[in-house]
mmCIF file of C-alpha atoms in Angstrom:
data_model
loop_
_atom_site.group_PDB
_atom_site.id
_atom_site.type_symbol
_atom_site.label_atom_id
_atom_site.label_comp_id
_atom_site.label_asym_id
_atom_site.label_seq_id
_atom_site.Cartn_x
_atom_site.Cartn_y
_atom_site.Cartn_z
ATOM 1 C CA MET A 1 26.305 159.324 99.775
ATOM 2 C CA GLN A 2 27.821 156.263 98.098
ATOM 3 C CA ASN A 3 27.806 152.843 99.699
ATOM 4 C CA ALA A 4 31.034 151.106 100.649
ATOM 5 C CA ASN A 5 32.034 148.157 98.528
ATOM 6 C CA THR A 6 34.881 145.720 98.044
ATOM 7 C CA ASP A 7 35.797 146.629 94.448
ATOM 8 C CA ILE A 8 38.875 148.780 93.965
ATOM 9 C CA GLN A 9 38.003 151.805 91.817
ATOM 10 C CA THR A 10 39.175 155.361 91.271
ATOM 11 C CA ASN A 11 39.129 157.498 94.426
ATOM 12 C CA THR A 12 39.335 154.503 96.705
ATOM 13 C CA ILE A 13 39.976 154.732 100.433
ATOM 14 C CA ALA A 14 41.687 151.584 101.681
ATOM 15 C CA LEU A 15 40.479 150.656 105.175
ATOM 16 C CA ILE A 16 42.856 148.528 107.247
ATOM 17 C CA GLY A 17 41.521 147.001 110.459
ATOM 18 C CA MET A 18 43.888 146.428 113.385
ATOM 19 C CA GLY A 19 41.274 145.656 116.060
ATOM 20 C CA GLY A 20 41.117 147.780 119.192
ATOM 21 C CA THR A 21 38.199 149.126 121.197
ATOM 22 C CA ILE A 22 36.496 150.444 118.079
ATOM 23 C CA ALA A 23 35.978 146.770 117.155
ATOM 24 C CA GLY A 24 35.322 145.652 120.732
ATOM 25 C CA THR A 25 32.186 144.118 122.241
ATOM 26 C CA GLY A 26 30.920 142.866 125.559
ATOM 27 C CA SER A 27 30.073 145.933 127.609
ATOM 28 C CA LEU A 28 27.471 148.681 127.689
ATOM 29 C CA GLY A 29 30.105 151.053 129.052
ATOM 30 C CA GLY A 30 33.794 151.715 128.616
ATOM 31 C CA VAL A 31 35.297 148.871 130.662
ATOM 32 C CA GLY A 32 34.933 145.106 130.848
ATOM 33 C CA TYR A 33 34.866 144.397 127.101
ATOM 34 C CA GLN A 34 37.051 142.464 124.648
ATOM 35 C CA ALA A 35 38.847 144.431 121.954
ATOM 36 C CA GLY A 36 39.095 143.364 118.326
ATOM 37 C CA GLN A 37 35.872 141.395 117.796
ATOM 38 C CA ILE A 38 34.221 143.087 114.797
ATOM 39 C CA ALA A 39 35.631 142.890 111.280
ATOM 40 C CA ALA A 40 36.689 146.128 109.618
ATOM 41 C CA HIS A 41 34.154 145.649 106.820
ATOM 42 C CA ASP A 42 31.347 145.284 109.367
ATOM 43 C CA LEU A 43 32.387 148.508 111.107
ATOM 44 C CA LEU A 44 31.357 150.296 107.912
ATOM 45 C CA GLY A 45 27.724 149.230 108.247
ATOM 46 C CA GLY A 46 25.471 152.290 108.207
ATOM 47 C CA ILE A 47 28.370 154.746 107.940
ATOM 48 C CA PRO A 48 28.175 157.163 104.990
ATOM 49 C CA VAL A 49 31.048 157.137 102.530
ATOM 50 C CA PRO A 50 32.050 160.513 101.038
ATOM 51 C CA THR A 51 30.363 161.166 97.720
ATOM 52 C CA GLY A 52 32.370 159.896 94.756
ATOM 53 C CA TRP A 53 34.504 157.587 96.874
ATOM 54 C CA ALA A 54 34.615 153.841 97.502
ATOM 55 C CA VAL A 55 36.029 152.003 100.501
ATOM 56 C CA HIS A 56 37.890 148.700 100.321
ATOM 57 C CA ALA A 57 38.271 146.962 103.708
ATOM 58 C CA GLN A 58 41.123 144.673 104.751
ATOM 59 C CA GLN A 59 41.372 142.929 108.125
ATOM 60 C CA LEU A 60 45.048 142.813 109.060
ATOM 61 C CA ARG A 61 44.920 142.176 112.820
ATOM 62 C CA GLN A 62 42.353 141.819 115.611
ATOM 63 C CA ILE A 63 44.367 142.861 118.660
ATOM 64 C CA ASP A 64 44.245 145.035 121.732
ATOM 65 C CA SER A 65 46.730 147.775 120.884
ATOM 66 C CA LYS A 66 48.418 147.538 124.287
ATOM 67 C CA ASP A 67 49.806 144.217 123.027
ATOM 68 C CA ILE A 68 51.119 145.433 119.665
ATOM 69 C CA THR A 69 54.524 144.084 118.629
ATOM 70 C CA ASP A 70 57.262 144.960 116.165
ATOM 71 C CA GLY A 71 55.878 142.178 113.966
ATOM 72 C CA ASP A 72 52.460 143.839 113.910
ATOM 73 C CA TRP A 73 54.064 147.150 112.944
ATOM 74 C CA LEU A 74 56.052 145.483 110.185
ATOM 75 C CA ALA A 75 52.904 143.827 108.794
ATOM 76 C CA LEU A 76 50.995 147.117 108.980
ATOM 77 C CA ALA A 77 53.752 149.076 107.255
ATOM 78 C CA GLN A 78 53.947 146.474 104.489
ATOM 79 C CA ALA A 79 50.159 146.553 104.027
ATOM 80 C CA CYS A 80 50.195 150.366 103.886
ATOM 81 C CA LEU A 81 53.016 150.393 101.345
ATOM 82 C CA ALA A 82 51.129 147.930 99.163
ATOM 83 C CA ARG A 83 47.985 150.065 99.249
ATOM 84 C CA LEU A 84 49.810 153.354 98.760
ATOM 85 C CA SER A 85 51.536 151.983 95.672
ATOM 86 C CA ASP A 86 48.149 151.360 94.023
ATOM 87 C CA PRO A 87 47.349 154.397 91.827
ATOM 88 C CA GLN A 88 43.617 153.913 92.434
ATOM 89 C CA VAL A 89 44.014 154.190 96.206
ATOM 90 C CA ALA A 90 44.027 157.858 97.167
ATOM 91 C CA ALA A 91 44.097 157.509 100.956
ATOM 92 C CA LEU A 92 44.247 155.035 103.835
ATOM 93 C CA VAL A 93 42.155 154.776 106.993
ATOM 94 C CA ILE A 94 43.343 152.508 109.811
ATOM 95 C CA THR A 95 41.140 151.446 112.721
ATOM 96 C CA HIS A 96 43.349 150.977 115.784
ATOM 97 C CA GLY A 97 43.280 150.775 119.556
ATOM 98 C CA THR A 98 43.835 153.946 121.551
ATOM 99 C CA ASP A 99 46.547 152.784 123.960
ATOM 100 C CA THR A 100 49.448 152.794 121.489
ATOM 101 C CA LEU A 101 47.855 154.783 118.671
ATOM 102 C CA GLU A 102 50.262 157.694 119.059
ATOM 103 C CA GLU A 103 53.212 155.302 118.746
ATOM 104 C CA THR A 104 51.829 153.611 115.635
ATOM 105 C CA ALA A 105 51.078 157.008 114.091
ATOM 106 C CA TRP A 106 54.660 158.157 114.620
ATOM 107 C CA PHE A 107 56.100 154.854 113.378
ATOM 108 C CA LEU A 108 54.083 155.113 110.160
ATOM 109 C CA HIS A 109 55.107 158.764 109.761
ATOM 110 C CA CYS A 110 58.741 157.650 109.887
ATOM 111 C CA VAL A 111 58.522 154.683 107.504
ATOM 112 C CA LEU A 112 55.862 155.572 104.925
ATOM 113 C CA PRO A 113 56.460 157.856 101.933
ATOM 114 C CA ALA A 114 54.739 161.220 101.949
ATOM 115 C CA GLY A 115 52.069 162.029 99.398
ATOM 116 C CA LYS A 116 48.807 160.283 100.329
ATOM 117 C CA PRO A 117 46.840 160.760 103.556
ATOM 118 C CA VAL A 118 47.045 157.985 106.135
ATOM 119 C CA VAL A 119 44.347 158.492 108.771
ATOM 120 C CA LEU A 120 44.195 156.528 112.007
ATOM 121 C CA THR A 121 41.012 156.411 114.051
ATOM 122 C CA CYS A 122 39.861 154.640 117.169
ATOM 123 C CA ALA A 123 37.275 154.581 119.948
ATOM 124 C CA MET A 124 37.287 154.925 123.704
ATOM 125 C CA ARG A 125 34.086 152.890 124.060
ATOM 126 C CA PRO A 126 33.387 149.500 122.474
ATOM 127 C CA ALA A 127 30.888 149.057 119.666
ATOM 128 C CA SER A 128 28.462 147.461 122.133
ATOM 129 C CA ALA A 129 28.405 150.496 124.446
ATOM 130 C CA LEU A 130 25.218 152.540 124.789
ATOM 131 C CA SER A 131 27.070 155.604 123.521
ATOM 132 C CA ALA A 132 29.770 154.120 121.290
ATOM 133 C CA ASP A 133 32.046 156.750 119.769
ATOM 134 C CA GLY A 134 33.565 154.520 117.102
ATOM 135 C CA PRO A 135 30.969 155.037 114.331
ATOM 136 C CA ALA A 136 31.292 158.838 114.428
ATOM 137 C CA ASN A 137 35.094 158.616 114.554
ATOM 138 C CA LEU A 138 35.171 156.288 111.540
ATOM 139 C CA ARG A 139 32.782 158.546 109.629
ATOM 140 C CA ASP A 140 35.025 161.521 110.406
ATOM 141 C CA ALA A 141 38.160 159.596 109.438
ATOM 142 C CA LEU A 142 36.675 158.757 106.036
ATOM 143 C CA ALA A 143 35.723 162.404 105.569
ATOM 144 C CA CYS A 144 39.266 163.443 106.483
ATOM 145 C CA ALA A 145 40.829 160.911 104.104
ATOM 146 C CA ALA A 146 38.731 162.285 101.241
ATOM 147 C CA ASP A 147 39.355 165.941 102.072
ATOM 148 C CA ALA A 148 41.512 168.083 99.820
ATOM 149 C CA GLY A 149 43.120 169.638 102.882
ATOM 150 C CA ALA A 150 44.348 166.241 104.057
ATOM 151 C CA ALA A 151 45.899 165.658 100.633
ATOM 152 C CA ALA A 152 47.653 169.027 100.933
ATOM 153 C CA GLN A 153 48.912 168.083 104.389
ATOM 154 C CA ALA A 154 50.249 164.807 102.975
ATOM 155 C CA ARG A 155 52.097 166.598 100.192
ATOM 156 C CA ALA A 156 53.645 168.917 102.794
ATOM 157 C CA GLY A 157 54.993 165.959 104.764
ATOM 158 C CA GLN A 158 52.158 165.574 107.257
ATOM 159 C CA SER A 159 50.834 162.343 105.738
ATOM 160 C CA VAL A 160 49.847 160.540 108.942
ATOM 161 C CA LEU A 161 46.876 162.002 110.794
ATOM 162 C CA VAL A 162 44.769 160.901 113.754
ATOM 163 C CA VAL A 163 41.024 161.579 113.880
ATOM 164 C CA ALA A 164 39.089 161.230 117.141
ATOM 165 C CA ALA A 165 36.269 163.097 118.876
ATOM 166 C CA GLY A 166 35.883 165.501 115.950
ATOM 167 C CA GLU A 167 39.528 166.565 115.959
ATOM 168 C CA VAL A 168 42.392 165.961 113.523
ATOM 169 C CA HIS A 169 45.885 165.636 114.985
ATOM 170 C CA GLY A 170 49.311 165.250 113.402
ATOM 171 C CA ALA A 171 51.490 162.239 114.162
ATOM 172 C CA TRP A 172 54.239 164.380 115.692
ATOM 173 C CA ALA A 173 52.075 166.093 118.317
ATOM 174 C CA VAL A 174 49.259 163.653 119.098
ATOM 175 C CA ARG A 175 49.160 161.884 122.446
ATOM 176 C CA LYS A 176 46.597 160.153 124.598
ATOM 177 C CA ALA A 177 46.027 162.450 127.543
ATOM 178 C CA HIS A 178 43.016 160.923 129.304
ATOM 179 C CA ALA A 179 42.351 157.375 130.433
ATOM 180 C CA TYR A 180 38.641 157.067 129.626
ATOM 181 C CA ARG A 181 37.037 160.222 128.174
ATOM 182 C CA VAL A 182 35.987 160.068 124.526
ATOM 183 C CA ASN A 183 38.052 163.218 123.841
ATOM 184 C CA ALA A 184 41.158 161.461 125.117
ATOM 185 C CA PHE A 185 43.617 162.789 122.528
ATOM 186 C CA THR A 186 45.357 166.126 122.380
ATOM 187 C CA SER A 187 48.048 167.995 120.489
ATOM 188 C CA ALA A 188 48.774 170.276 123.464
ATOM 189 C CA PRO A 189 50.241 172.797 123.732
ATOM 190 C CA ALA A 190 49.372 173.279 120.059
ATOM 191 C CA ALA A 191 45.826 173.097 118.708
ATOM 192 C CA PRO A 192 44.519 170.289 116.492
ATOM 193 C CA LEU A 193 45.259 170.608 112.797
ATOM 194 C CA ALA A 194 41.542 170.583 111.967
ATOM 195 C CA TRP A 195 38.057 169.880 113.260
ATOM 196 C CA VAL A 196 35.437 167.663 111.605
ATOM 197 C CA GLU A 197 32.040 169.340 111.668
ATOM 198 C CA GLU A 198 29.065 167.543 110.110
ATOM 199 C CA GLY A 199 31.296 165.701 107.691
ATOM 200 C CA ARG A 200 33.305 168.786 106.678
ATOM 201 C CA LEU A 201 36.803 169.684 107.780
ATOM 202 C CA ARG A 202 37.731 173.105 109.093
ATOM 203 C CA TRP A 203 41.501 173.432 109.031
ATOM 204 C CA ALA A 204 43.283 175.540 111.600
ATOM 205 C CA GLN A 205 45.182 177.328 108.854
ATOM 206 C CA ALA A 206 44.688 177.732 105.140
ATOM 207 C CA ALA A 207 48.070 176.314 104.146
ATOM 208 C CA PRO A 208 49.704 173.303 105.804
ATOM 209 C CA VAL A 209 52.967 173.710 107.646
ATOM 210 C CA ALA A 210 55.675 171.766 105.839
ATOM 211 C CA ARG A 211 57.602 169.420 108.118
ATOM 212 C CA ALA A 212 60.818 167.588 107.501
ATOM 213 C CA VAL A 213 59.939 164.448 105.571
ATOM 214 C CA PRO A 214 62.102 161.556 106.733
ATOM 215 C CA THR A 215 63.612 159.231 104.181
ATOM 216 C CA PRO A 216 61.681 156.022 104.850
ATOM 217 C CA PRO A 217 64.076 153.235 105.799
ATOM 218 C CA ALA A 218 63.910 149.825 104.232
ATOM 219 C CA LEU A 219 62.068 147.539 106.625
ATOM 220 C CA PRO A 220 64.397 144.651 107.453
ATOM 221 C CA ALA A 221 63.401 141.303 108.829
ATOM 222 C CA LEU A 222 62.697 140.949 112.524
ATOM 223 C CA PRO A 223 63.980 141.175 115.189
ATOM 224 C CA TRP A 224 64.460 144.923 115.313
ATOM 225 C CA PRO A 225 66.854 146.643 117.754
ATOM 226 C CA TRP A 226 65.946 146.554 121.424
ATOM 227 C CA VAL A 227 65.434 150.112 122.649
ATOM 228 C CA GLU A 228 64.056 150.864 126.109
ATOM 229 C CA VAL A 229 62.635 153.975 127.759
ATOM 230 C CA VAL A 230 63.887 154.710 131.272
ATOM 231 C CA THR A 231 62.338 157.465 133.379
ATOM 232 C CA SER A 232 64.397 159.447 135.848
ATOM 233 C CA HIS A 233 62.703 159.774 139.227
ATOM 234 C CA ALA A 234 63.389 160.320 142.900
ATOM 235 C CA GLY A 235 65.447 157.466 144.320
ATOM 236 C CA ALA A 236 66.639 156.237 140.896
ATOM 237 C CA ARG A 237 69.378 153.591 141.049
ATOM 238 C CA ALA A 238 72.205 152.931 138.626
ATOM 239 C CA GLN A 239 71.646 149.160 138.782
ATOM 240 C CA GLY A 240 68.647 149.438 136.451
ATOM 241 C CA ILE A 241 70.713 151.035 133.671
ATOM 242 C CA ASP A 242 73.584 148.611 134.214
ATOM 243 C CA ALA A 243 71.216 145.632 134.090
ATOM 244 C CA LEU A 244 69.752 146.728 130.755
ATOM 245 C CA VAL A 245 73.214 147.201 129.253
ATOM 246 C CA ALA A 246 74.337 143.812 130.569
ATOM 247 C CA ALA A 247 71.216 142.210 129.068
ATOM 248 C CA GLY A 248 72.087 143.584 125.626
ATOM 249 C CA VAL A 249 69.889 146.666 125.222
ATOM 250 C CA GLN A 250 70.739 148.439 121.955
ATOM 251 C CA GLY A 251 69.443 151.925 122.728
ATOM 252 C CA LEU A 252 68.177 153.975 125.666
ATOM 253 C CA VAL A 253 65.714 156.852 125.751
ATOM 254 C CA VAL A 254 66.061 158.756 129.020
ATOM 255 C CA ALA A 255 62.922 160.639 130.032
ATOM 256 C CA GLY A 256 64.372 163.190 132.372
ATOM 257 C CA THR A 257 62.739 165.347 135.006
ATOM 258 C CA GLY A 258 61.867 168.939 134.168
ATOM 259 C CA ASN A 259 64.168 170.226 131.449
ATOM 260 C CA GLY A 260 65.512 166.729 130.789
ATOM 261 C CA THR A 261 67.558 166.573 133.973
ATOM 262 C CA ILE A 262 68.834 163.180 135.139
ATOM 263 C CA HIS A 263 69.269 161.789 138.647
ATOM 264 C CA ALA A 264 72.899 162.025 139.754
ATOM 265 C CA ALA A 265 72.983 158.285 140.487
ATOM 266 C CA TRP A 266 72.330 157.549 136.803
ATOM 267 C CA LEU A 267 75.104 159.707 135.343
ATOM 268 C CA PRO A 268 77.959 157.191 135.813
ATOM 269 C CA ALA A 269 75.736 154.350 134.576
ATOM 270 C CA LEU A 270 74.871 156.266 131.426
ATOM 271 C CA GLU A 271 78.572 156.930 130.830
ATOM 272 C CA ARG A 272 79.159 153.181 131.093
ATOM 273 C CA ALA A 273 76.349 152.625 128.589
ATOM 274 C CA ARG A 274 77.918 155.069 126.133
ATOM 275 C CA ALA A 275 81.287 153.367 126.556
ATOM 276 C CA ALA A 276 79.579 150.064 125.700
ATOM 277 C CA GLY A 277 78.311 151.588 122.452
ATOM 278 C CA VAL A 278 74.684 152.060 123.490
ATOM 279 C CA PRO A 279 73.163 155.174 121.820
ATOM 280 C CA ILE A 280 71.165 157.463 124.101
ATOM 281 C CA LEU A 281 68.450 160.034 123.520
ATOM 282 C CA ARG A 282 67.317 162.405 126.250
ATOM 283 C CA CYS A 283 63.929 164.096 126.508
ATOM 284 C CA THR A 284 61.559 165.217 129.251
ATOM 285 C CA ARG A 285 58.971 163.184 131.098
ATOM 286 C CA CYS A 286 56.778 166.307 131.334
ATOM 287 C CA ALA A 287 53.600 166.106 129.262
ATOM 288 C CA GLU A 288 54.142 169.552 127.748
ATOM 289 C CA GLY A 289 57.237 171.356 126.568
ATOM 290 C CA GLN A 290 60.581 169.996 125.454
ATOM 291 C CA VAL A 291 64.206 170.047 126.549
ATOM 292 C CA VAL A 292 65.912 173.408 126.013
ATOM 293 C CA PRO A 293 69.681 172.864 126.031
ATOM 294 C CA ALA A 294 72.001 175.271 127.805
ATOM 295 C CA PRO A 295 74.229 177.409 125.536
ATOM 296 C CA ASP A 296 77.335 175.320 126.335
ATOM 297 C CA GLU A 297 75.546 171.950 126.372
ATOM 298 C CA ASP A 298 76.072 169.189 123.797
ATOM 299 C CA ALA A 299 72.632 168.779 122.235
ATOM 300 C CA THR A 300 73.383 165.744 120.053
ATOM 301 C CA GLU A 301 71.590 163.419 122.476
ATOM 302 C CA ILE A 302 68.583 165.705 122.985
ATOM 303 C CA THR A 303 65.311 165.127 121.149
ATOM 304 C CA THR A 304 62.158 167.220 121.012
ATOM 305 C CA LEU A 305 60.054 164.063 120.774
ATOM 306 C CA PRO A 306 58.183 162.661 123.772
ATOM 307 C CA PRO A 307 59.689 159.451 125.200
ATOM 308 C CA LEU A 308 57.572 156.840 123.407
ATOM 309 C CA LYS A 309 58.049 158.406 119.991
ATOM 310 C CA ALA A 310 61.739 158.971 120.699
ATOM 311 C CA ARG A 311 62.047 155.210 121.290
ATOM 312 C CA ILE A 312 60.663 154.536 117.815
ATOM 313 C CA SER A 313 62.975 157.046 116.169
ATOM 314 C CA LEU A 314 66.027 155.644 117.950
ATOM 315 C CA MET A 315 65.020 152.090 117.020
ATOM 316 C CA LEU A 316 64.750 153.085 113.363
ATOM 317 C CA ARG A 317 68.077 154.913 113.569
ATOM 318 C CA CYS A 318 69.686 151.749 114.918
ATOM 319 C CA LEU A 319 68.342 149.839 111.923
ATOM 320 C CA THR A 320 70.420 151.877 109.484
#
């Protein structure tokens, strides 16, 4: 194995640190710690780098991912674009908190060009824990970034991947499904794209599935459009929708019950929102499955994305 260094050279993996639990300290367990305390370069200590590769570390943020902002996303996207434009950088690895990792992964999928792997990794336990999972996840993320299969996925439009607990997930399907277990992420109902086994990747299928590659939008200056997620539930009241519209919300994602159904009390309020020019996307609040429109139903407001990723897509749509 080759040691990590700070000199850019051919077959370089650019490591971007965003903080999170993987860089956290202060607890021997999984609670009661402070995220974002260890520099990205120091996270590499003792971790093998794939043979023939070098790693260049950059500390961009040191934050708890629950507090991530549009400004942090803009800075991350700009840093990724700068690295991806370097011909000597073949792949990116980003260390990130778990709480909003699925949102960041989808955002980067939407705004970065396809072609080079971008691998996010994380930890459910801080670096100071007795059984920290961060070192193994970072090792696996580096192995994924250097893998020929990941490069093939990137060329097929699946550039942004998430590696955690020995599994590789795509940005479209990944979600955090458990609050504290180290195997907190899933692609259910589908399987992971690959598994990392002793530093080698075993892909679920020989050839990657090509996905629609979005045309990355230009990233304008902040502030970005205000888009909110509202969840339909028993006892829902129209005043909540009306208050958001009155406050100037610029987009609404409605996470409906079951097959995307919406409480009757919200229907007039959503019509008022449409009349005010507020775009709406509708999806389901259920963890698995997606909205299946009726044969005579207008599907233009329906999305197959889960609510949090739908919010990002609608925000980016409002930018154009």
